[in-house]
PDB file of C-alpha atoms and ligand atoms in Angstrom:
ATOM      1  CA  MET A   1     -79.988-310.200 -62.576  1.00  0.00           C
ATOM      2  CA  ILE A   2     -80.095-306.780 -65.351  1.00  0.00           C
ATOM      3  CA  PRO A   3     -77.422-304.501 -64.475  1.00  0.00           C
ATOM      4  CA  THR A   4     -78.032-301.241 -64.027  1.00  0.00           C
ATOM      5  CA  ILE A   5     -75.459-298.321 -65.644  1.00  0.00           C
ATOM      6  CA  THR A   6     -75.043-294.676 -65.953  1.00  0.00           C
ATOM      7  CA  ALA A   7     -75.075-292.482 -68.179  1.00  0.00           C
ATOM      8  CA  PHE A   8     -75.269-288.122 -68.761  1.00  0.00           C
ATOM      9  CA  GLU A   9     -78.468-286.846 -68.251  1.00  0.00           C
ATOM     10  CA  ARG A  10     -77.376-284.131 -70.987  1.00  0.00           C
ATOM     11  CA  SER A  11     -75.046-285.515 -73.135  1.00  0.00           C
ATOM     12  CA  PRO A  12     -72.460-282.535 -74.249  1.00  0.00           C
ATOM     13  CA  ASP A  13     -72.254-284.102 -77.457  1.00  0.00           C
ATOM     14  CA  GLY A  14     -76.185-284.137 -78.639  1.00  0.00           C
ATOM     15  CA  GLY A  15     -76.687-287.478 -78.079  1.00  0.00           C
ATOM     16  CA  GLN A  16     -74.117-288.526 -81.032  1.00  0.00           C
ATOM     17  CA  GLY A  17     -72.887-291.452 -79.232  1.00  0.00           C
ATOM     18  CA  LEU A  18     -69.165-290.322 -77.962  1.00  0.00           C
ATOM     19  CA  ALA A  19     -69.956-290.217 -73.719  1.00  0.00           C
ATOM     20  CA  ARG A  20     -68.484-294.030 -72.371  1.00  0.00           C
ATOM     21  CA  ASP A  21     -71.702-295.385 -71.447  1.00  0.00           C
ATOM     22  CA  THR A  22     -72.170-296.101 -75.692  1.00  0.00           C
ATOM     23  CA  ARG A  23     -68.767-298.263 -75.372  1.00  0.00           C
ATOM     24  CA  VAL A  24     -71.249-299.863 -72.498  1.00  0.00           C
ATOM     25  CA  ARG A  25     -74.432-299.959 -74.442  1.00  0.00           C
ATOM     26  CA  TRP A  26     -72.653-301.328 -77.210  1.00  0.00           C
ATOM     27  CA  ALA A  27     -70.826-304.328 -75.404  1.00  0.00           C
ATOM     28  CA  LEU A  28     -74.499-304.975 -73.612  1.00  0.00           C
ATOM     29  CA  GLU A  29     -76.276-305.301 -77.297  1.00  0.00           C
ATOM     30  CA  GLU A  30     -73.963-307.739 -78.422  1.00  0.00           C
ATOM     31  CA  VAL A  31     -74.117-310.233 -75.275  1.00  0.00           C
ATOM     32  CA  GLY A  32     -78.196-309.718 -75.555  1.00  0.00           C
ATOM     33  CA  GLN A  33     -78.269-308.838 -71.660  1.00  0.00           C
ATOM     34  CA  PRO A  34     -80.551-306.433 -71.006  1.00  0.00           C
ATOM     35  CA  TYR A  35     -80.652-303.216 -68.752  1.00  0.00           C
ATOM     36  CA  GLN A  36     -81.237-300.512 -67.351  1.00  0.00           C
ATOM     37  CA  VAL A  37     -79.861-296.967 -67.180  1.00  0.00           C
ATOM     38  CA  ARG A  38     -80.193-293.944 -64.364  1.00  0.00           C
ATOM     39  CA  LEU A  39     -79.266-290.782 -66.037  1.00  0.00           C
ATOM     40  CA  VAL A  40     -77.493-287.762 -63.989  1.00  0.00           C
ATOM     41  CA  SER A  41     -76.964-284.869 -64.278  1.00  0.00           C
ATOM     42  CA  PHE A  42     -72.933-282.596 -64.149  1.00  0.00           C
ATOM     43  CA  LYS A  43     -74.093-281.743 -60.977  1.00  0.00           C
ATOM     44  CA  ALA A  44     -75.670-285.168 -59.000  1.00  0.00           C
ATOM     45  CA  MET A  45     -71.367-286.859 -60.913  1.00  0.00           C
ATOM     46  CA  LYS A  46     -70.112-284.561 -58.215  1.00  0.00           C
ATOM     47  CA  GLU A  47     -72.655-286.007 -55.025  1.00  0.00           C
ATOM     48  CA  PRO A  48     -72.035-288.079 -52.923  1.00  0.00           C
ATOM     49  CA  GLU A  49     -74.752-290.505 -53.604  1.00  0.00           C
ATOM     50  CA  HIS A  50     -73.114-291.255 -57.361  1.00  0.00           C
ATOM     51  CA  LEU A  51     -68.884-290.538 -55.915  1.00  0.00           C
ATOM     52  CA  GLU A  52     -69.893-294.043 -53.339  1.00  0.00           C
ATOM     53  CA  LEU A  53     -70.447-296.080 -57.484  1.00  0.00           C
ATOM     54  CA  HIS A  54     -67.828-293.532 -59.240  1.00  0.00           C
ATOM     55  CA  PRO A  55     -64.423-292.269 -57.125  1.00  0.00           C
ATOM     56  CA  PHE A  56     -63.240-289.797 -59.576  1.00  0.00           C
ATOM     57  CA  GLY A  57     -67.622-288.812 -60.371  1.00  0.00           C
ATOM     58  CA  GLN A  58     -67.867-289.689 -64.178  1.00  0.00           C
ATOM     59  CA  ILE A  59     -70.276-291.815 -65.993  1.00  0.00           C
ATOM     60  CA  PRO A  60     -70.423-294.597 -66.355  1.00  0.00           C
ATOM     61  CA  THR A  61     -71.024-297.091 -63.484  1.00  0.00           C
ATOM     62  CA  TYR A  62     -72.390-300.445 -63.912  1.00  0.00           C
ATOM     63  CA  GLU A  63     -74.134-301.700 -61.098  1.00  0.00           C
ATOM     64  CA  GLU A  64     -75.205-305.647 -60.821  1.00  0.00           C
ATOM     65  CA  GLY A  65     -75.782-307.113 -57.482  1.00  0.00           C
ATOM     66  CA  ASP A  66     -73.719-306.458 -54.357  1.00  0.00           C
ATOM     67  CA  LEU A  67     -70.955-305.586 -57.678  1.00  0.00           C
ATOM     68  CA  THR A  68     -70.472-301.824 -58.848  1.00  0.00           C
ATOM     69  CA  LEU A  69     -67.733-301.503 -61.313  1.00  0.00           C
ATOM     70  CA  PHE A  70     -66.316-297.761 -63.514  1.00  0.00           C
ATOM     71  CA  GLU A  71     -64.112-297.113 -66.020  1.00  0.00           C
ATOM     72  CA  THR A  72     -65.453-298.879 -69.492  1.00  0.00           C
ATOM     73  CA  GLY A  73     -62.388-300.909 -69.433  1.00  0.00           C
ATOM     74  CA  SER A  74     -63.428-303.064 -66.439  1.00  0.00           C
ATOM     75  CA  ILE A  75     -67.094-302.465 -67.368  1.00  0.00           C
ATOM     76  CA  VAL A  76     -66.566-304.119 -71.088  1.00  0.00           C
ATOM     77  CA  LEU A  77     -63.747-306.886 -69.850  1.00  0.00           C
ATOM     78  CA  HIS A  78     -67.250-307.814 -67.077  1.00  0.00           C
ATOM     79  CA  ILE A  79     -69.994-308.580 -69.148  1.00  0.00           C
ATOM     80  CA  ALA A  80     -67.166-310.164 -72.088  1.00  0.00           C
ATOM     81  CA  GLN A  81     -65.581-312.553 -69.689  1.00  0.00           C
ATOM     82  CA  ASN A  82     -69.502-313.222 -68.755  1.00  0.00           C
ATOM     83  CA  HIS A  83     -71.058-313.671 -72.346  1.00  0.00           C
ATOM     84  CA  LYS A  84     -70.689-315.627 -75.029  1.00  0.00           C
ATOM     85  CA  GLY A  85     -70.784-313.099 -78.177  1.00  0.00           C
ATOM     86  CA  LEU A  86     -67.653-310.971 -77.404  1.00  0.00           C
ATOM     87  CA  LEU A  87     -63.892-312.772 -76.485  1.00  0.00           C
ATOM     88  CA  PRO A  88     -63.220-316.023 -78.634  1.00  0.00           C
ATOM     89  CA  VAL A  89     -63.033-319.142 -76.799  1.00  0.00           C
ATOM     90  CA  ASP A  90     -59.366-320.510 -77.585  1.00  0.00           C
ATOM     91  CA  ALA A  91     -57.162-318.216 -74.634  1.00  0.00           C
ATOM     92  CA  ASN A  92     -54.617-317.206 -77.337  1.00  0.00           C
ATOM     93  CA  ALA A  93     -56.815-315.337 -79.588  1.00  0.00           C
ATOM     94  CA  ARG A  94     -59.315-314.386 -76.108  1.00  0.00           C
ATOM     95  CA  ALA A  95     -55.861-312.559 -74.687  1.00  0.00           C
ATOM     96  CA  ARG A  96     -54.715-310.893 -78.108  1.00  0.00           C
ATOM     97  CA  ALA A  97     -58.028-309.497 -77.841  1.00  0.00           C
ATOM     98  CA  ILE A  98     -57.843-308.446 -74.903  1.00  0.00           C
ATOM     99  CA  THR A  99     -54.076-306.588 -75.778  1.00  0.00           C
ATOM    100  CA  TRP A 100     -56.547-305.294 -77.668  1.00  0.00           C
ATOM    101  CA  MET A 101     -58.717-303.606 -75.823  1.00  0.00           C
ATOM    102  CA  PHE A 102     -55.981-302.397 -73.445  1.00  0.00           C
ATOM    103  CA  ALA A 103     -54.005-301.122 -76.260  1.00  0.00           C
ATOM    104  CA  ALA A 104     -57.466-298.637 -77.628  1.00  0.00           C
ATOM    105  CA  LEU A 105     -57.336-297.264 -73.980  1.00  0.00           C
ATOM    106  CA  ASN A 106     -53.502-296.870 -72.917  1.00  0.00           C
ATOM    107  CA  THR A 107     -51.827-295.874 -76.469  1.00  0.00           C
ATOM    108  CA  VAL A 108     -54.294-294.681 -78.895  1.00  0.00           C
ATOM    109  CA  GLU A 109     -57.415-293.196 -77.039  1.00  0.00           C
ATOM    110  CA  PRO A 110     -54.201-290.735 -74.794  1.00  0.00           C
ATOM    111  CA  PRO A 111     -53.925-288.699 -77.846  1.00  0.00           C
ATOM    112  CA  ILE A 112     -57.274-289.041 -79.202  1.00  0.00           C
ATOM    113  CA  LEU A 113     -58.103-286.574 -75.527  1.00  0.00           C
ATOM    114  CA  GLU A 114     -55.062-284.697 -75.887  1.00  0.00           C
ATOM    115  CA  LEU A 115     -56.660-282.960 -78.973  1.00  0.00           C
ATOM    116  CA  ALA A 116     -60.556-283.480 -77.880  1.00  0.00           C
ATOM    117  CA  ASN A 117     -58.637-281.387 -74.894  1.00  0.00           C
ATOM    118  CA  ALA A 118     -56.392-279.130 -76.714  1.00  0.00           C
ATOM    119  CA  LYS A 119     -59.214-278.273 -79.211  1.00  0.00           C
ATOM    120  CA  LEU A 120     -62.240-277.578 -76.079  1.00  0.00           C
ATOM    121  CA  LEU A 121     -60.177-276.518 -73.864  1.00  0.00           C
ATOM    122  CA  GLU A 122     -57.155-274.661 -74.810  1.00  0.00           C
ATOM    123  CA  SER A 123     -58.042-272.661 -77.437  1.00  0.00           C
ATOM    124  CA  ASP A 124     -57.479-268.890 -75.966  1.00  0.00           C
ATOM    125  CA  ARG A 125     -54.486-270.103 -75.330  1.00  0.00           C
ATOM    126  CA  SER A 126     -51.385-267.712 -76.183  1.00  0.00           C
ATOM    127  CA  TRP A 127     -49.019-270.769 -77.149  1.00  0.00           C
ATOM    128  CA  SER A 128     -52.515-273.273 -78.557  1.00  0.00           C
ATOM    129  CA  LYS A 129     -51.858-272.594 -82.254  1.00  0.00           C
ATOM    130  CA  GLU A 130     -47.996-273.191 -81.832  1.00  0.00           C
ATOM    131  CA  ARG A 131     -48.988-276.835 -79.726  1.00  0.00           C
ATOM    132  CA  LEU A 132     -52.506-277.838 -82.144  1.00  0.00           C
ATOM    133  CA  PRO A 133     -50.197-279.349 -85.113  1.00  0.00           C
ATOM    134  CA  LEU A 134     -47.518-281.338 -82.576  1.00  0.00           C
ATOM    135  CA  VAL A 135     -50.923-282.929 -80.914  1.00  0.00           C
ATOM    136  CA  MET A 136     -52.516-283.676 -84.748  1.00  0.00           C
ATOM    137  CA  ASP A 137     -49.262-285.523 -85.484  1.00  0.00           C
ATOM    138  CA  ARG A 138     -48.641-287.903 -82.325  1.00  0.00           C
ATOM    139  CA  VAL A 139     -52.763-288.683 -83.020  1.00  0.00           C
ATOM    140  CA  ARG A 140     -51.664-289.016 -86.652  1.00  0.00           C
ATOM    141  CA  THR A 141     -48.389-291.434 -85.653  1.00  0.00           C
ATOM    142  CA  ARG A 142     -51.273-294.081 -84.567  1.00  0.00           C
ATOM    143  CA  LEU A 143     -53.894-293.636 -86.308  1.00  0.00           C
ATOM    144  CA  ARG A 144     -50.835-295.046 -89.031  1.00  0.00           C
ATOM    145  CA  GLU A 145     -49.453-297.192 -87.486  1.00  0.00           C
ATOM    146  CA  LEU A 146     -53.301-299.108 -86.264  1.00  0.00           C
ATOM    147  CA  ALA A 147     -54.022-298.357 -90.009  1.00  0.00           C
ATOM    148  CA  ASN A 148     -50.793-300.627 -90.918  1.00  0.00           C
ATOM    149  CA  ARG A 149     -51.338-303.521 -89.258  1.00  0.00           C
ATOM    150  CA  LEU A 150     -55.287-303.613 -89.663  1.00  0.00           C
ATOM    151  CA  GLY A 151     -54.453-303.379 -93.545  1.00  0.00           C
ATOM    152  CA  ASP A 152     -57.194-305.141 -95.371  1.00  0.00           C
ATOM    153  CA  ALA A 153     -58.710-307.520 -92.313  1.00  0.00           C
ATOM    154  CA  ASP A 154     -62.037-306.192 -91.029  1.00  0.00           C
ATOM    155  CA  TRP A 155     -61.383-306.516 -87.161  1.00  0.00           C
ATOM    156  CA  LEU A 156     -58.316-306.469 -85.448  1.00  0.00           C
ATOM    157  CA  ASP A 157     -57.634-310.429 -84.902  1.00  0.00           C
ATOM    158  CA  SER A 158     -59.848-312.129 -87.591  1.00  0.00           C
ATOM    159  CA  SER A 159     -62.958-312.104 -85.982  1.00  0.00           C
ATOM    160  CA  PHE A 160     -65.256-309.256 -83.896  1.00  0.00           C
ATOM    161  CA  SER A 161     -64.446-309.057 -80.367  1.00  0.00           C
ATOM    162  CA  ALA A 162     -64.311-306.667 -77.328  1.00  0.00           C
ATOM    163  CA  GLY A 163     -61.199-305.550 -78.519  1.00  0.00           C
ATOM    164  CA  ASP A 164     -62.359-303.728 -82.165  1.00  0.00           C
ATOM    165  CA  LEU A 165     -65.413-302.665 -79.320  1.00  0.00           C
ATOM    166  CA  MET A 166     -63.567-300.872 -77.404  1.00  0.00           C
ATOM    167  CA  MET A 167     -61.088-299.817 -80.447  1.00  0.00           C
ATOM    168  CA  VAL A 168     -63.952-298.351 -82.828  1.00  0.00           C
ATOM    169  CA  HIS A 169     -65.178-296.304 -79.796  1.00  0.00           C
ATOM    170  CA  VAL A 170     -62.413-294.887 -79.373  1.00  0.00           C
ATOM    171  CA  LEU A 171     -61.706-293.707 -83.376  1.00  0.00           C
ATOM    172  CA  GLN A 172     -65.224-292.559 -83.384  1.00  0.00           C
ATOM    173  CA  ARG A 173     -64.345-289.804 -81.231  1.00  0.00           C
ATOM    174  CA  LEU A 174     -62.111-288.977 -84.054  1.00  0.00           C
ATOM    175  CA  LYS A 175     -64.888-288.778 -87.113  1.00  0.00           C
ATOM    176  CA  SER A 176     -65.421-284.728 -87.166  1.00  0.00           C
ATOM    177  CA  SER A 177     -61.575-283.437 -86.919  1.00  0.00           C
ATOM    178  CA  GLY A 178     -61.549-285.451 -90.329  1.00  0.00           C
ATOM    179  CA  MET A 179     -58.123-287.534 -89.413  1.00  0.00           C
ATOM    180  CA  LEU A 180     -60.349-291.204 -90.350  1.00  0.00           C
ATOM    181  CA  ASP A 181     -60.584-290.222 -93.811  1.00  0.00           C
ATOM    182  CA  GLU A 182     -56.763-289.584 -94.197  1.00  0.00           C
ATOM    183  CA  PHE A 183     -57.038-293.497 -93.504  1.00  0.00           C
ATOM    184  CA  PRO A 184     -59.596-295.202 -94.850  1.00  0.00           C
ATOM    185  CA  ASN A 185     -59.168-298.325 -93.680  1.00  0.00           C
ATOM    186  CA  LEU A 186     -59.739-297.023 -90.687  1.00  0.00           C
ATOM    187  CA  ALA A 187     -62.507-294.989 -91.416  1.00  0.00           C
ATOM    188  CA  ALA A 188     -64.130-298.566 -93.161  1.00  0.00           C
ATOM    189  CA  TYR A 189     -63.483-299.866 -90.217  1.00  0.00           C
ATOM    190  CA  VAL A 190     -64.920-297.507 -87.822  1.00  0.00           C
ATOM    191  CA  ALA A 191     -68.151-297.446 -90.178  1.00  0.00           C
ATOM    192  CA  ARG A 192     -68.489-301.199 -90.379  1.00  0.00           C
ATOM    193  CA  GLY A 193     -68.695-301.508 -86.181  1.00  0.00           C
ATOM    194  CA  GLU A 194     -71.493-299.056 -86.302  1.00  0.00           C
ATOM    195  CA  ALA A 195     -73.220-301.708 -88.513  1.00  0.00           C
ATOM    196  CA  ARG A 196     -73.164-303.291 -86.619  1.00  0.00           C
ATOM    197  CA  PRO A 197     -76.955-304.146 -85.430  1.00  0.00           C
ATOM    198  CA  ALA A 198     -76.134-303.898 -81.440  1.00  0.00           C
ATOM    199  CA  TYR A 199     -73.884-300.531 -82.596  1.00  0.00           C
ATOM    200  CA  LYS A 200     -77.360-299.363 -83.646  1.00  0.00           C
ATOM    201  CA  ARG A 201     -79.328-300.117 -80.544  1.00  0.00           C
ATOM    202  CA  ALA A 202     -77.002-298.976 -78.246  1.00  0.00           C
ATOM    203  CA  PHE A 203     -76.769-295.494 -80.330  1.00  0.00           C
ATOM    204  CA  ASN A 204     -80.285-295.523 -80.982  1.00  0.00           C
ATOM    205  CA  ALA A 205     -80.880-295.462 -76.923  1.00  0.00           C
ATOM    206  CA  GLN A 206     -78.593-293.493 -75.833  1.00  0.00           C
ATOM    207  CA  SER A 207     -79.691-290.775 -79.093  1.00  0.00           C
ATOM    208  CA  ALA A 208     -83.503-291.022 -77.339  1.00  0.00           C
ATOM    209  CA  VAL A 209     -82.114-289.434 -74.537  1.00  0.00           C
ATOM    210  CA  PHE A 210     -81.078-286.963 -75.696  1.00  0.00           C
ATOM    211  CA  THR A 211     -83.614-286.170 -77.701  1.00  0.00           C
ATOM    212  CA  ALA A 212     -86.170-286.610 -74.779  1.00  0.00           C
ATOM    213  CA  THR A 213     -84.764-284.744 -71.664  1.00  0.00           C
ATOM    214  CA  SER A 214     -83.783-282.094 -74.520  1.00  0.00           C
ATOM    215  CA  THR A 215     -87.489-281.522 -75.157  1.00  0.00           C
ATOM    216  CA  ALA A 216     -88.443-281.937 -71.589  1.00  0.00           C
ATOM    217  CA  PRO A 217     -91.106-279.316 -70.478  1.00  0.00           C
TER     218      PRO A 217
HETATM  219  N1  GTB B 301     -62.118-293.303 -68.210  1.00  0.00           N
HETATM  220  C1  GTB B 301     -63.229-292.945 -67.776  1.00  0.00           C
HETATM  221  C2  GTB B 301     -63.933-295.069 -68.332  1.00  0.00           C
HETATM  222  O1  GTB B 301     -62.827-295.222 -69.554  1.00  0.00           O
HETATM  223  O2  GTB B 301     -64.767-294.862 -67.656  1.00  0.00           O
HETATM  224  C3  GTB B 301     -63.410-291.649 -68.674  1.00  0.00           C
HETATM  225  C4  GTB B 301     -64.598-292.089 -68.533  1.00  0.00           C
HETATM  226  C5  GTB B 301     -65.075-290.092 -69.079  1.00  0.00           C
HETATM  227  O3  GTB B 301     -64.079-289.306 -69.301  1.00  0.00           O
HETATM  228  N2  GTB B 301     -66.956-290.190 -68.052  1.00  0.00           N
HETATM  229  C6  GTB B 301     -66.532-288.634 -68.632  1.00  0.00           C
HETATM  230  C7  GTB B 301     -67.141-288.217 -67.374  1.00  0.00           C
HETATM  231  O4  GTB B 301     -68.236-288.274 -66.846  1.00  0.00           O
HETATM  232  C8  GTB B 301     -68.534-288.736 -69.844  1.00  0.00           C
HETATM  233  S1  GTB B 301     -67.153-290.158 -71.010  1.00  0.00           S
HETATM  234  N3  GTB B 301     -67.016-286.243 -67.513  1.00  0.00           N
HETATM  235  C9  GTB B 301     -67.899-285.142 -66.365  1.00  0.00           C
HETATM  236  C10 GTB B 301     -66.701-284.991 -65.406  1.00  0.00           C
HETATM  237  O5  GTB B 301     -65.512-285.918 -65.758  1.00  0.00           O
HETATM  238  O6  GTB B 301     -66.799-284.543 -64.997  1.00  0.00           O
HETATM  239  C11 GTB B 301     -66.190-288.356 -72.334  1.00  0.00           C
HETATM  240  C12 GTB B 301     -66.875-287.555 -73.087  1.00  0.00           C
HETATM  241  C13 GTB B 301     -68.069-286.942 -72.828  1.00  0.00           C
HETATM  242  C14 GTB B 301     -68.127-285.582 -73.915  1.00  0.00           C
HETATM  243  C15 GTB B 301     -67.870-286.010 -75.299  1.00  0.00           C
HETATM  244  N4  GTB B 301     -68.312-284.911 -75.705  1.00  0.00           N
HETATM  245  O7  GTB B 301     -68.578-284.494 -75.895  1.00  0.00           O
HETATM  246  O8  GTB B 301     -68.479-285.547 -77.722  1.00  0.00           O
HETATM  247  C16 GTB B 301     -67.052-286.909 -75.266  1.00  0.00           C
HETATM  248  C17 GTB B 301     -66.569-287.868 -74.207  1.00  0.00           C
END
């Protein structure tokens, strides 16, 4: 059965792969599962039809037969559990790969989102200038810890897994800040993820949406 995912009709990042449908597309590409995409506008995301699929009115969602999922962690885990290629066969290695997925979403992503919010939504507040260095320090702490663990390995736990997929996509949000470059092994790790053919296909597919919708009459 071909799953259908939802994605932004016009991604605010201009098709740079930062919206979260990219991680789902990437997972589907890694396992060789074809998929369909339904594009939704910001208005449609908050309407009852989409809220049936996603209680928080966001993208992406994932529909496969009578199964509907939201939350990229759950969607990528579902894909990884139902196809070969994103989780190791050995039970302990599999549990560790899933642990890295949770670490990406629960431990590394929150301070990165906090930084994005501080820059995008709070820059006009009187306290913004004072707060920003604190938020940046929290991100640096996580990056330092992650860089120490990764060391000179290619991936977080021997071979590439859904844990790396999630971590790379989370870290990509920092590229424009320059902070990743302070940790050369993390910058190289992200570049390794981006060099994967499945990532390139996912990136190009979501980028093509932005090009098509911004050039349409
Ligand atoms: N925890 C959820 C998940 O992992 O699935 C979070 C989903 C989420 O935040 N979705 C965002 C959304 O639908 C799109 S990806 N937002 C609309 C809304 O909440 O009303 C987040 C995102 C948006 C824009 C950029 N960007 O422009 O760079 C990057 C990431």
